[in-house]
XYZ file of C-alpha atoms in Angstrom:
779
model
C -9.769 40.131 12.163
C -10.386 40.934 8.434
C -10.661 37.448 7.061
C -11.004 36.713 2.808
C -11.464 33.200 1.502
C -10.793 33.084 -2.208
C -13.127 30.475 -3.170
C -16.692 29.370 -2.390
C -16.568 25.824 -2.062
C -16.663 23.409 1.333
C -13.694 24.503 2.590
C -13.849 28.826 2.338
C -17.364 28.478 3.428
C -17.514 26.277 6.155
C -14.241 28.237 7.697
C -15.732 31.576 7.140
C -18.789 30.540 8.961
C -16.560 28.919 11.914
C -14.193 32.265 12.310
C -17.828 34.660 12.250
C -19.536 32.159 14.787
C -16.400 32.086 16.820
C -15.938 35.978 17.245
C -18.844 38.521 15.040
C -16.659 41.288 15.492
C -14.447 39.194 12.397
C -15.218 40.918 9.220
C -15.419 37.637 6.944
C -15.850 37.959 3.034
C -15.928 34.881 0.618
C -14.954 35.779 -2.904
C -16.686 32.761 -5.175
C -15.387 33.304 -9.053
C -18.733 31.426 -9.986
C -22.728 32.050 -9.424
C -24.502 31.296 -6.645
C -26.258 28.389 -7.994
C -23.396 27.023 -9.886
C -22.081 23.406 -9.249
C -20.189 20.892 -10.989
C -19.783 17.489 -9.840
C -22.780 15.511 -8.322
C -22.777 13.863 -4.612
C -20.373 13.805 -2.249
C -19.644 11.362 0.607
C -19.096 11.846 3.962
C -17.471 9.374 7.019
C -19.361 9.434 9.990
C -16.304 10.853 11.711
C -16.236 13.913 9.743
C -20.266 14.328 10.957
C -18.966 13.870 14.393
C -16.366 16.828 13.973
C -19.325 19.018 12.484
C -21.735 18.510 15.236
C -18.786 19.039 17.368
C -17.804 22.579 15.551
C -21.422 23.716 14.634
C -24.220 21.915 15.743
C -26.627 23.804 13.742
C -24.859 23.344 10.451
C -24.483 19.694 11.389
C -28.074 19.185 11.706
C -29.292 20.567 8.433
C -26.295 18.427 6.341
C -27.674 15.213 9.102
C -31.098 15.926 7.627
C -30.202 16.108 3.914
C -27.835 12.840 4.140
C -28.621 9.573 2.398
C -27.509 7.062 4.698
C -26.481 3.160 3.589
C -24.128 0.777 5.043
C -23.623 -2.043 1.837
C -21.043 -1.994 -0.525
C -21.646 -4.026 -3.947
C -19.343 -5.433 -6.202
C -20.266 -6.455 -9.612
C -17.837 -8.481 -11.444
C -18.308 -11.628 -13.901
C -21.488 -11.743 -13.442
C -21.627 -11.908 -9.657
C -22.960 -9.171 -7.255
C -20.791 -9.618 -3.992
C -22.236 -7.660 -1.190
C -20.471 -6.348 2.135
C -22.147 -4.582 4.974
C -21.399 -2.314 8.001
C -19.724 0.355 6.023
C -21.458 3.363 7.307
C -21.897 6.029 4.507
C -23.448 9.293 4.071
C -24.159 11.037 0.630
C -25.265 14.065 0.060
C -25.802 16.450 -2.797
C -22.773 18.744 -3.341
C -25.070 21.557 -4.623
C -27.087 21.084 -1.570
C -24.122 21.001 0.606
C -23.077 24.479 -0.708
C -26.584 25.730 -0.414
C -26.749 24.571 3.598
C -23.100 26.194 3.668
C -24.164 29.763 1.997
C -27.324 30.050 3.891
C -25.287 29.579 7.457
C -22.683 31.885 6.081
C -25.644 34.494 5.488
C -26.956 34.070 8.864
C -24.243 34.443 10.692
C -23.240 37.980 8.954
C -20.308 36.252 6.166
C -19.974 38.578 3.252
C -20.535 36.429 0.427
C -19.516 37.862 -3.421
C -19.945 36.017 -6.287
C -18.968 36.179 -9.879
C -15.710 37.705 -8.736
C -12.282 36.879 -9.771
C -9.111 38.148 -7.449
C -6.848 39.648 -10.064
C -4.240 40.364 -7.220
C -4.727 38.777 -3.857
C -1.766 41.284 -2.442
C -4.676 44.172 -2.815
C -6.767 42.602 -0.703
C -7.652 44.127 2.639
C -7.362 41.527 4.914
C -5.230 40.109 8.258
C -5.712 36.625 6.768
C -6.260 35.671 3.347
C -7.429 31.702 2.769
C -6.825 30.202 -0.637
C -9.720 27.596 -1.147
C -9.666 27.849 -5.221
C -9.673 24.282 -5.760
C -7.708 21.540 -7.149
C -6.467 24.508 -10.072
C -5.548 26.565 -7.621
C -4.342 30.097 -9.385
C -2.875 31.351 -5.804
C -0.787 28.130 -5.407
C 0.501 28.402 -8.688
C 1.237 32.085 -8.201
C 3.272 31.135 -5.193
C 4.387 27.734 -6.262
C 7.958 28.768 -4.776
C 6.662 28.888 -1.276
C 4.334 26.044 -1.685
C 6.400 23.750 -3.257
C 3.318 21.493 -5.167
C 4.127 17.836 -6.381
C 1.342 17.225 -8.970
C 0.732 13.744 -10.082
C -1.585 13.080 -12.856
C -2.460 9.679 -12.123
C -3.143 6.892 -14.646
C -7.042 6.616 -15.233
C -9.285 8.848 -16.977
C -12.852 9.738 -15.295
C -15.890 11.057 -15.710
C -18.086 12.847 -13.445
C -21.864 12.062 -13.911
C -25.253 11.660 -12.428
C -28.253 9.040 -12.688
C -31.510 8.745 -11.832
C -31.192 5.387 -10.592
C -31.071 5.171 -7.055
C -28.440 2.791 -5.877
C -29.465 0.788 -2.391
C -25.465 0.171 -1.917
C -22.134 1.844 -2.495
C -21.734 -0.002 -5.870
C -18.766 -0.981 -8.144
C -19.465 -2.196 -11.234
C -16.509 -3.578 -13.329
C -16.749 -4.060 -17.481
C -14.173 -5.668 -19.384
C -14.421 -5.114 -22.994
C -12.456 -5.681 -26.369
C -10.098 -2.679 -25.209
C -9.356 -3.377 -21.448
C -11.281 -2.800 -18.296
C -14.014 0.200 -17.310
C -15.236 0.276 -13.654
C -17.751 2.512 -12.651
C -18.311 4.231 -9.075
C -22.112 4.679 -7.975
C -23.774 5.800 -4.858
C -26.985 7.906 -4.241
C -26.879 11.267 -2.286
C -30.596 12.389 -2.440
C -34.338 11.359 -3.550
C -34.032 11.051 -6.961
C -30.446 10.918 -7.525
C -27.274 8.913 -8.058
C -23.347 9.794 -8.756
C -21.982 7.766 -11.068
C -18.495 8.116 -11.923
C -16.632 6.046 -15.104
C -13.335 5.440 -14.868
C -10.618 3.434 -17.275
C -6.799 3.802 -17.673
C -5.954 6.087 -20.131
C -4.541 3.713 -22.744
C -8.321 1.910 -22.544
C -9.934 5.487 -22.410
C -7.990 6.110 -25.858
C -8.125 2.585 -27.671
C -12.065 2.580 -27.122
C -11.944 6.050 -28.950
C -13.418 8.091 -26.306
C -10.954 10.880 -27.311
C -13.145 11.828 -30.407
C -16.542 11.761 -29.202
C -18.626 14.555 -28.269
C -19.758 15.089 -25.113
C -23.085 12.937 -25.695
C -21.518 10.141 -27.479
C -19.552 9.624 -24.928
C -22.197 9.731 -22.016
C -24.143 7.325 -24.318
C -21.039 4.763 -24.729
C -20.922 4.838 -21.074
C -25.274 4.280 -21.056
C -24.494 1.097 -22.833
C -21.441 -0.319 -21.358
C -23.092 -0.189 -17.604
C -26.526 -0.895 -18.975
C -26.676 -3.810 -16.452
C -26.441 -1.924 -13.174
C -28.635 1.087 -14.735
C -31.357 -0.512 -15.389
C -32.613 1.885 -18.130
C -31.895 5.043 -15.923
C -29.787 7.619 -18.217
C -26.513 9.182 -17.237
C -26.571 12.689 -16.734
C -23.747 15.713 -16.857
C -23.962 19.077 -15.404
C -20.376 20.308 -16.814
C -22.143 22.219 -19.498
C -19.111 24.405 -19.281
C -17.051 21.657 -21.100
C -17.266 20.276 -24.865
C -15.876 16.773 -26.328
C -13.951 14.465 -24.157
C -12.696 17.398 -21.863
C -15.161 15.955 -19.047
C -13.218 13.226 -18.913
C -9.852 14.216 -16.855
C -6.894 12.819 -15.056
C -6.902 12.832 -11.160
C -4.100 15.182 -10.382
C -3.005 14.096 -6.808
C -1.539 16.979 -4.718
C 1.289 17.329 -2.085
C 2.277 20.607 -0.634
C 5.517 21.044 1.126
C 3.971 23.890 3.075
C 0.584 25.815 3.118
C 1.461 29.381 4.525
C 2.642 32.270 2.347
C 3.493 35.499 3.732
C 2.931 38.811 1.607
C 6.044 41.498 1.973
C 3.339 43.720 3.954
C 3.046 40.058 6.164
C -0.548 38.959 5.328
C -0.499 35.366 5.617
C -2.204 33.360 2.467
C -2.837 29.869 3.656
C -3.837 26.819 1.722
C -6.897 24.716 2.365
C -9.061 21.706 0.863
C -8.092 20.719 -2.836
C -5.810 23.739 -3.107
C -3.266 22.153 -0.790
C -4.151 18.230 -0.853
C -6.014 16.184 -2.911
C -7.213 12.200 -2.188
C -8.540 10.248 -4.860
C -12.606 9.972 -5.160
C -12.458 6.089 -4.768
C -11.977 6.809 -0.772
C -14.118 9.449 -1.141
C -12.008 11.859 1.520
C -12.022 15.213 -0.626
C -14.639 17.074 0.936
C -13.934 15.639 4.012
C -10.332 16.919 3.950
C -11.862 20.157 3.567
C -14.197 20.324 6.144
C -11.852 18.976 8.661
C -9.120 21.663 7.458
C -11.576 24.474 8.463
C -12.050 22.818 11.849
C -8.634 22.939 12.211
C -7.516 26.071 11.577
C -10.106 27.605 13.587
C -9.786 25.800 16.274
C -6.112 26.703 16.409
C -6.715 30.454 15.076
C -9.248 30.399 18.495
C -6.615 28.430 20.600
C -3.964 31.186 19.976
C -5.585 34.530 19.109
C -2.665 36.804 20.238
C -0.020 34.777 17.325
C -1.199 34.343 14.272
C 1.700 32.762 12.474
C 2.017 30.384 15.425
C -1.721 29.256 15.052
C -0.914 28.592 11.199
C 2.573 26.389 12.206
C 0.781 23.986 14.324
C -2.420 24.005 12.009
C 0.057 22.605 9.346
C 2.138 20.659 11.430
C -1.099 18.921 12.967
C -2.888 18.693 9.859
C -0.258 17.633 7.749
C 0.445 14.278 9.556
C -3.580 13.188 9.256
C -3.538 14.302 5.557
C -0.540 12.385 4.736
C -2.343 9.359 6.435
C -5.674 9.831 4.253
C -3.120 10.548 1.191
C -1.080 7.212 1.632
C -4.694 5.358 1.799
C -6.023 7.212 -1.278
C -2.619 6.515 -3.334
C -3.230 2.364 -2.206
C -7.023 2.929 -3.743
C -5.596 4.812 -6.568
C -3.303 2.330 -7.605
C -5.817 -0.752 -7.321
C -8.118 0.830 -9.561
C -5.426 1.870 -11.982
C -4.539 -2.047 -12.043
C -7.972 -3.485 -12.923
C -6.710 -6.102 -15.123
C -4.437 -7.401 -12.879
C -6.808 -7.983 -9.781
C -9.478 -9.617 -12.293
C -7.188 -12.420 -12.645
C -8.625 -13.393 -8.854
C -11.745 -15.195 -8.380
C -14.805 -12.759 -7.729
C -15.136 -13.729 -4.094
C -11.256 -12.687 -3.950
C -11.693 -9.676 -6.292
C -14.333 -8.480 -4.237
C -12.316 -8.368 -0.856
C -9.207 -7.337 -2.230
C -11.618 -4.107 -3.479
C -12.665 -4.027 0.359
C -9.204 -3.859 1.558
C -7.152 -2.046 -1.406
C -6.415 1.203 0.840
C -5.133 -0.727 3.666
C -7.255 1.240 6.006
C -10.099 -1.793 6.086
C -8.026 -4.801 7.430
C -9.441 -8.151 7.801
C -10.619 -8.064 11.733
C -12.183 -4.454 10.934
C -13.946 -6.136 8.210
C -15.087 -8.771 10.134
C -16.123 -5.991 12.807
C -18.453 -4.365 10.140
C -19.914 -7.454 8.605
C -18.802 -11.129 10.179
C -21.341 -12.670 8.040
C -19.697 -11.616 5.086
C -15.971 -12.437 6.300
C -16.900 -15.960 8.020
C -18.256 -16.945 4.102
C -15.305 -15.332 2.676
C -12.816 -17.625 4.862
C -15.152 -20.618 4.375
C -14.441 -20.085 0.371
C -10.588 -19.442 0.664
C -9.977 -22.302 3.212
C -12.023 -24.498 0.498
C -9.259 -23.299 -2.181
C -6.719 -25.180 0.167
C -8.750 -28.028 0.221
C -9.883 -27.352 3.991
C -13.684 -27.653 5.038
C -13.832 -24.934 7.643
C -13.912 -21.839 8.615
C -10.239 -20.556 9.577
C -8.145 -17.076 9.782
C -6.455 -16.905 6.343
C -3.006 -17.140 7.838
C -3.637 -20.663 8.994
C -4.773 -22.114 5.468
C -1.628 -24.435 4.500
C -0.127 -23.936 1.358
C 1.566 -26.619 -1.189
C 4.410 -25.796 -3.279
C 6.014 -29.095 -5.462
C 5.732 -31.703 -2.682
C 6.080 -29.416 -0.260
C 2.884 -28.509 2.328
C 2.942 -25.613 4.808
C 0.584 -25.832 7.614
C 0.192 -22.114 7.601
C 1.212 -19.292 5.804
C 3.947 -17.542 8.610
C 7.184 -17.537 7.653
C 10.021 -17.059 9.700
C 12.516 -14.378 7.889
C 16.000 -15.177 7.008
C 17.639 -12.809 9.800
C 21.389 -12.607 10.004
C 22.842 -13.884 13.490
C 26.704 -13.406 13.021
C 27.446 -16.093 15.188
C 29.620 -18.647 13.653
C 33.255 -19.149 13.681
C 35.062 -20.352 10.037
C 31.216 -20.485 8.886
C 30.247 -23.436 11.208
C 26.378 -22.681 12.716
C 26.025 -24.114 16.427
C 24.303 -23.823 19.392
C 23.391 -20.599 18.811
C 21.655 -21.703 15.650
C 19.769 -24.687 17.302
C 18.531 -22.307 19.856
C 17.509 -19.708 17.602
C 15.913 -21.913 14.503
C 14.471 -24.371 16.853
C 12.857 -21.555 18.872
C 11.182 -20.285 16.266
C 10.086 -23.609 14.266
C 8.250 -24.445 18.203
C 6.657 -20.966 18.025
C 4.268 -21.835 15.540
C 5.426 -20.629 12.066
C 5.027 -22.773 9.124
C 8.353 -22.324 7.173
C 11.185 -21.124 9.425
C 14.454 -19.739 7.305
C 17.834 -20.281 8.343
C 19.766 -16.862 7.576
C 21.782 -16.114 4.034
C 24.124 -19.295 4.054
C 27.370 -18.168 2.075
C 29.068 -20.940 -0.477
C 32.743 -20.151 0.090
C 34.587 -18.034 2.702
C 34.881 -15.591 0.107
C 31.367 -15.243 -0.118
C 30.445 -13.961 3.474
C 29.510 -10.744 4.708
C 31.375 -10.812 7.681
C 33.492 -13.336 9.447
C 30.805 -14.291 11.517
C 28.615 -15.289 8.700
C 27.412 -19.020 8.337
C 28.691 -21.223 5.175
C 28.014 -24.699 3.407
C 31.244 -25.154 1.820
C 32.362 -28.207 3.893
C 30.965 -31.347 4.303
C 31.074 -30.609 8.380
C 29.249 -27.661 7.827
C 26.632 -29.466 6.214
C 26.439 -31.924 9.410
C 26.026 -28.925 11.773
C 23.080 -28.057 9.718
C 21.357 -31.255 9.888
C 21.432 -31.404 13.565
C 19.611 -28.300 13.605
C 17.173 -29.432 10.271
C 16.759 -32.960 12.622
C 15.834 -30.893 15.710
C 13.292 -28.730 13.800
C 11.341 -31.710 12.124
C 11.977 -33.849 14.980
C 10.182 -31.351 17.555
C 8.120 -29.377 15.493
C 5.485 -29.602 12.578
C 7.456 -26.597 11.059
C 9.393 -26.695 7.698
C 13.023 -25.348 7.251
C 14.656 -23.380 4.341
C 18.103 -22.635 3.429
C 19.045 -19.290 1.397
C 22.327 -19.535 -0.363
C 24.004 -16.073 -1.180
C 27.276 -14.839 -1.687
C 27.818 -11.395 -0.530
C 30.065 -9.899 -3.661
C 30.855 -6.510 -3.491
C 29.494 -6.228 0.383
C 31.909 -8.627 1.727
C 34.630 -8.549 4.351
C 32.684 -6.063 6.523
C 32.704 -5.507 10.278
C 29.936 -7.023 12.459
C 26.991 -4.682 12.957
C 27.573 -4.503 16.699
C 31.031 -3.471 16.243
C 31.316 -0.615 13.538
C 28.107 -1.810 10.963
C 28.069 -4.485 8.626
C 28.677 -1.585 5.963
C 32.112 -0.619 6.833
C 34.901 -2.237 6.075
C 37.457 -5.029 7.929
C 40.377 -3.036 9.198
C 42.353 -6.352 8.723
C 41.728 -9.848 7.602
C 39.667 -8.952 4.572
C 39.603 -11.495 1.220
C 39.376 -9.761 -1.998
C 35.759 -9.224 -3.426
C 34.401 -9.505 -6.916
C 30.917 -7.876 -8.435
C 29.533 -7.822 -11.891
C 31.557 -4.721 -12.302
C 33.991 -2.680 -10.167
C 32.422 -1.479 -7.478
C 32.944 0.245 -4.064
C 30.120 0.054 -1.701
C 31.154 2.959 0.307
C 32.670 5.710 -1.982
C 36.335 6.373 -0.640
C 36.131 4.129 2.152
C 35.031 0.013 1.046
C 37.348 -2.009 -0.814
C 36.826 -2.164 -4.818
C 35.382 -5.418 -5.878
C 36.700 -6.368 -9.206
C 34.945 -7.662 -12.374
C 34.091 -11.204 -12.288
C 35.837 -13.433 -15.066
C 33.811 -16.182 -17.087
C 36.201 -18.311 -14.444
C 34.991 -16.958 -11.542
C 31.602 -17.026 -13.002
C 32.247 -20.775 -13.021
C 33.941 -21.248 -9.941
C 30.729 -19.486 -7.998
C 28.434 -21.415 -10.025
C 29.953 -24.713 -8.902
C 30.709 -23.211 -5.271
C 26.359 -23.021 -5.321
C 25.838 -26.292 -6.924
C 28.120 -27.986 -4.382
C 26.328 -26.032 -1.380
C 23.047 -27.080 -2.895
C 23.738 -30.575 -2.553
C 24.956 -30.286 1.029
C 21.442 -28.671 1.940
C 19.702 -31.201 0.223
C 21.952 -33.816 2.176
C 21.209 -31.977 5.282
C 17.180 -32.382 4.500
C 16.369 -28.839 4.077
C 12.977 -28.650 2.420
C 13.081 -25.999 0.502
C 15.871 -24.099 -1.128
C 16.157 -20.254 -1.921
C 18.554 -18.195 -4.147
C 19.452 -14.814 -3.135
C 19.497 -12.451 -5.867
C 18.565 -9.444 -3.533
C 20.225 -6.554 -1.874
C 23.540 -5.647 -3.599
C 24.910 -9.072 -3.353
C 27.207 -10.940 -5.598
C 23.967 -12.111 -8.118
C 22.119 -8.498 -7.313
C 25.026 -7.115 -8.582
C 24.220 -8.679 -11.935
C 20.599 -7.483 -12.627
C 20.592 -4.085 -11.104
C 21.482 -1.674 -13.798
C 23.134 0.609 -10.918
C 25.771 -1.921 -10.500
C 26.215 -3.854 -13.701
C 28.676 -2.134 -16.185
C 29.538 -4.879 -17.989
C 29.637 -4.476 -21.741
C 29.788 -8.168 -22.173
C 27.133 -10.968 -22.879
C 26.247 -10.308 -19.302
C 25.738 -6.192 -18.972
C 23.298 -4.211 -20.927
C 19.925 -4.958 -21.551
C 18.109 -6.773 -18.574
C 17.659 -9.958 -20.482
C 21.936 -10.131 -20.930
C 22.142 -8.799 -16.675
C 19.778 -11.966 -15.997
C 21.831 -14.492 -17.926
C 24.409 -15.330 -14.879
C 21.311 -15.568 -12.080
C 19.378 -17.796 -13.968
C 22.720 -19.814 -14.907
C 22.973 -20.133 -11.077
C 19.494 -21.049 -10.766
C 19.103 -23.743 -13.374
C 22.156 -25.380 -12.431
C 20.825 -25.666 -8.899
C 17.557 -26.724 -9.773
C 19.393 -29.771 -11.805
C 20.930 -30.893 -8.301
C 18.050 -29.789 -5.660
C 15.549 -32.646 -5.506
C 12.782 -32.481 -7.976
C 9.624 -32.809 -5.376
C 11.317 -29.470 -3.495
C 10.590 -26.390 -3.886
C 12.824 -23.418 -4.869
C 12.643 -19.626 -4.656
C 14.273 -16.557 -5.319
C 14.923 -13.637 -3.196
C 14.848 -10.446 -5.566
C 15.091 -6.560 -5.137
C 12.034 -5.703 -7.073
C 12.810 -1.755 -6.849
C 16.324 -0.101 -6.373
C 14.337 3.071 -5.274
C 16.859 5.072 -7.251
C 16.340 7.054 -10.788
C 17.777 4.901 -13.305
C 17.348 1.236 -11.189
C 15.367 -1.641 -11.458
C 11.811 -0.525 -11.041
C 8.491 -2.978 -10.262
C 7.869 -3.331 -14.236
C 11.459 -4.801 -14.137
C 10.823 -6.948 -11.459
C 7.892 -8.495 -13.166
C 10.250 -9.609 -15.789
C 12.522 -10.740 -13.494
C 10.477 -12.950 -11.701
C 8.827 -14.513 -15.234
C 12.811 -15.233 -16.142
C 13.347 -17.068 -12.677
C 9.734 -18.737 -13.137
C 10.572 -20.087 -16.501
C 14.677 -21.483 -15.368
C 12.605 -23.315 -12.044
C 11.611 -21.030 -9.420
C 8.322 -21.847 -7.734
C 8.379 -18.849 -5.637
C 9.365 -15.256 -5.639
C 10.354 -13.597 -2.059
C 9.978 -10.303 -3.194
C 11.992 -7.626 -1.148
C 13.218 -3.966 -2.363
C 16.613 -1.805 -2.253
C 19.809 -2.054 -0.394
C 21.251 -1.853 -3.832
C 22.757 1.873 -3.563
C 22.892 4.173 -0.948
C 21.021 6.705 -2.739
C 17.850 4.648 -2.210
C 14.863 6.114 -1.338
C 11.977 4.116 -0.256
C 8.572 5.111 0.775
C 8.458 3.125 3.931
C 4.975 2.310 5.610
C 3.116 -0.865 7.067
C 3.131 -3.669 4.670
C 5.256 -1.316 2.683
C 6.381 -3.514 -0.061
C 3.816 -6.043 -0.417
C 2.309 -4.148 -3.737
C 5.840 -5.058 -4.990
C 4.859 -8.966 -4.407
C 0.945 -8.703 -5.575
C 2.221 -6.941 -8.639
C 4.377 -9.720 -9.583
C 2.288 -12.515 -8.257
C -1.041 -11.449 -10.172
C 0.995 -10.367 -13.540
C 3.464 -13.524 -13.666
C 1.390 -15.990 -12.458
C 3.967 -17.292 -9.856
C 3.506 -17.972 -5.926
C 5.212 -14.852 -3.731
C 6.565 -14.161 -0.141
C 5.986 -10.559 1.282
C 8.162 -8.846 3.337
C 8.613 -5.715 4.835
C 6.610 -4.120 7.915
C 4.189 -7.200 8.308
C 3.728 -7.217 12.030
C 0.515 -8.420 13.146
C -1.777 -11.007 12.273
C -3.943 -8.769 10.732
C -1.458 -8.079 8.236
C -0.984 -11.536 7.435
C -4.579 -12.243 7.047
C -5.250 -9.127 4.988
C -2.359 -10.077 2.840
C -3.445 -13.598 2.073
C -6.924 -13.329 1.819
C -6.935 -10.391 -1.023
C -4.355 -12.221 -3.109
C -1.669 -9.985 -2.128
C 1.216 -12.615 -1.665
C 0.602 -16.582 -0.794
C 3.188 -16.448 2.751
C 4.294 -13.752 4.490
C 7.513 -13.359 6.425
C 8.080 -11.897 9.550
C 11.586 -10.675 10.626
C 11.828 -8.062 13.819
C 8.883 -9.100 15.383
C 10.146 -12.713 15.875
C 13.734 -11.405 17.111
C 11.232 -10.038 19.770
C 8.556 -12.969 20.243
C 10.143 -16.548 18.786
C 6.582 -17.831 19.400
C 4.807 -15.065 17.285
C 2.376 -17.034 15.559
C 1.327 -18.387 18.711
C 0.491 -15.647 20.529
C -1.193 -13.940 17.624
C -3.651 -16.868 16.991
C -4.401 -16.381 20.324
C -4.423 -12.344 20.184
C -7.514 -12.905 17.302
C -9.002 -15.718 19.067
C -8.304 -18.100 16.795
C -7.892 -22.063 18.554
C -6.866 -24.007 15.792
C -6.144 -26.782 15.422
C -5.938 -26.307 11.603
C -3.123 -24.666 10.784
C -2.199 -24.471 14.664
C -0.223 -26.785 17.005
C 1.178 -26.234 20.106
C 4.276 -28.533 21.405
C 2.962 -30.478 23.983
C 5.234 -29.281 26.908
C 3.847 -25.539 26.340
C -0.024 -26.307 25.985
C -0.419 -25.538 29.847
C -0.120 -22.054 28.576
C -2.365 -22.092 25.691
C -5.647 -21.831 27.675
C -4.759 -18.942 30.117
C -3.210 -16.900 26.883
C -6.259 -17.296 25.001
C -8.419 -15.942 28.059
C -5.742 -12.820 28.533
C -6.480 -12.187 25.223
C -10.056 -12.937 25.258
C -10.585 -10.389 28.240
C -8.526 -7.626 26.328
C -10.755 -8.405 23.014
C -13.791 -8.193 25.454
C -12.879 -4.842 27.059
C -12.097 -3.082 23.877
C -14.896 -3.723 21.733
C -16.202 -0.220 22.300
C -12.815 1.181 21.376
C -12.715 -0.851 18.129
C -16.122 0.063 17.482
C -15.304 3.520 17.786
C -11.955 2.863 15.045
C -14.142 1.239 12.744
C -16.589 4.307 12.768
C -13.473 6.411 12.721
C -11.953 5.032 9.413
C -14.985 5.630 7.112
C -14.400 4.838 3.303
């Protein structure tokens, strides 16, 4: 096979040597535009997982690279005059130039033809059976065949400069400096016996305000030396980007995602993207070189496994690698956004700020961090518990939480989950069993499902209500059971379905399908049809309608207070009535209740104020919002901050942060804990307590969210449907026996020890697997 690699970076060189090693008969060339000794940037970081893959693919090259490594275990976070250190992270650093020299020498030894100072004006003229486009971040090949590759390039918010220094850092060091213009941060790590990489980063607006755009290269470097003098200890910062002038050394990181990685010339020769040409991952998780080398390994493996079918091998390469790349890019996106919003995180105490940094990508969880450094996690857990008034070391999810006169024993909440088991709005034995079982299962707070304030406020005919005294008495029976037999607290969520009412049960056609008969008139902020051409069209509310509905909410709140509920939540999310006022997708009014956000909020705020006036002052109130409509032109996370601040000013103590379900055109970005960043943004910008929801399914998730200050409570939905005693089981799973934040009902206690022993046995048997997973995560 004749193979030509365009680009002499790690991806092109490593793929070339692997193919030549696999079959010396292959004719392999690498065409590089720069000279052999040219390189830009300083050191690169590889994980232990990548090093293991290198050893398997080519032990000789791996041995040379390993001999050149600088190893360290610690991460040091400098913030507000503090230095907080966590260990056990296992980094390997190597100079980029040294890495390239090793790969170049290995290529030459194997017989790969290396051609330097060579541009490729016409790749279609190359005499090759396979062309590898490893021509980097600004790939000319990717641009030329953009119609095939369909690249999506997102320039991120921060400017950064890649420098070096003679200061040898003994830990991977993050240093944060607050200036009159905003926050700057440095990422520093050693990579050889004499030098460290030193990357300086700041949001674009901060960078401009500081005047760096107008500075010369030397002036910009001097600025950074002054700013980070505390960690540089008199050592200089150095640039090796001689080809750049002035502020051109400061760039914005481009996140690159390509829909496909293979283009075929008219004559049939495939052109395959590799490394940064195909995808990028932000330097804050150190994965660019890792991905490039692993791309090369994966493609070489597929070609060797299917020597007779080139295109099948290429298809399998893309299918398998794209999954891993997506995983890394998702983690990189989380990490990137964290560093873009340091101002938000810097409001946390230094201890929590450092923890948040360590877990920013969601690749490192609470228990994974404990596996790396038990001392650090133990000290942090004691500090965090002390913030809740507890003198003990315990998992974050089991710390108490107080709002007004309500104290929850732990941070686990049973989400409000529709049951559709009522006749004429009356909760009965089903709700007693459903909510009672989950209260006995260890959660700190149990939510009743959305309960309707009038018959025409229901989603379906089987929804619960609180528009009669009899319904209030039925709810009181359930509340009394929970308060008598458990230490859980119980919350009422009041709502009005608005345009999404008069629908079928989920298992009888779907709860977005209109009732074939027996429906009722619908109202909304503006005329609206949830399912175009199918649903009933809701009419716009009049002022009289607003008065009536507000008083329905007030009457229901009085009944909830009488029934003994501990917390009251107002449902303003998911396209229901009050949500229909807030979202610009559903509010087309031209009066005082439409138009700008502060006008769209007027009626929901009016309802909240009316509820706060009748709800007992020692009991807290929360509001559920859709913090993101996931539709262009809809509510954005930035809007959500303003929405939450307005509800806080009107009397809300907690924001229940959900998203979506406002428009059928929504395109959410799903994943584990996928809505948590929305809760974090509100909590740490507005300064109000938040509840995170969405794909939170393990104790490890809850511990990580609470410990990092992303939210104050975690609502667990579907896992509680499958396991009413989810909290008790998860405590046993992670080895927490209580008693703080955890109490087993007396009749169930004989099952506690056997469950704990079983999980202890499973944990012991999986230590090796956990350590291997920890190693695989890298950084």
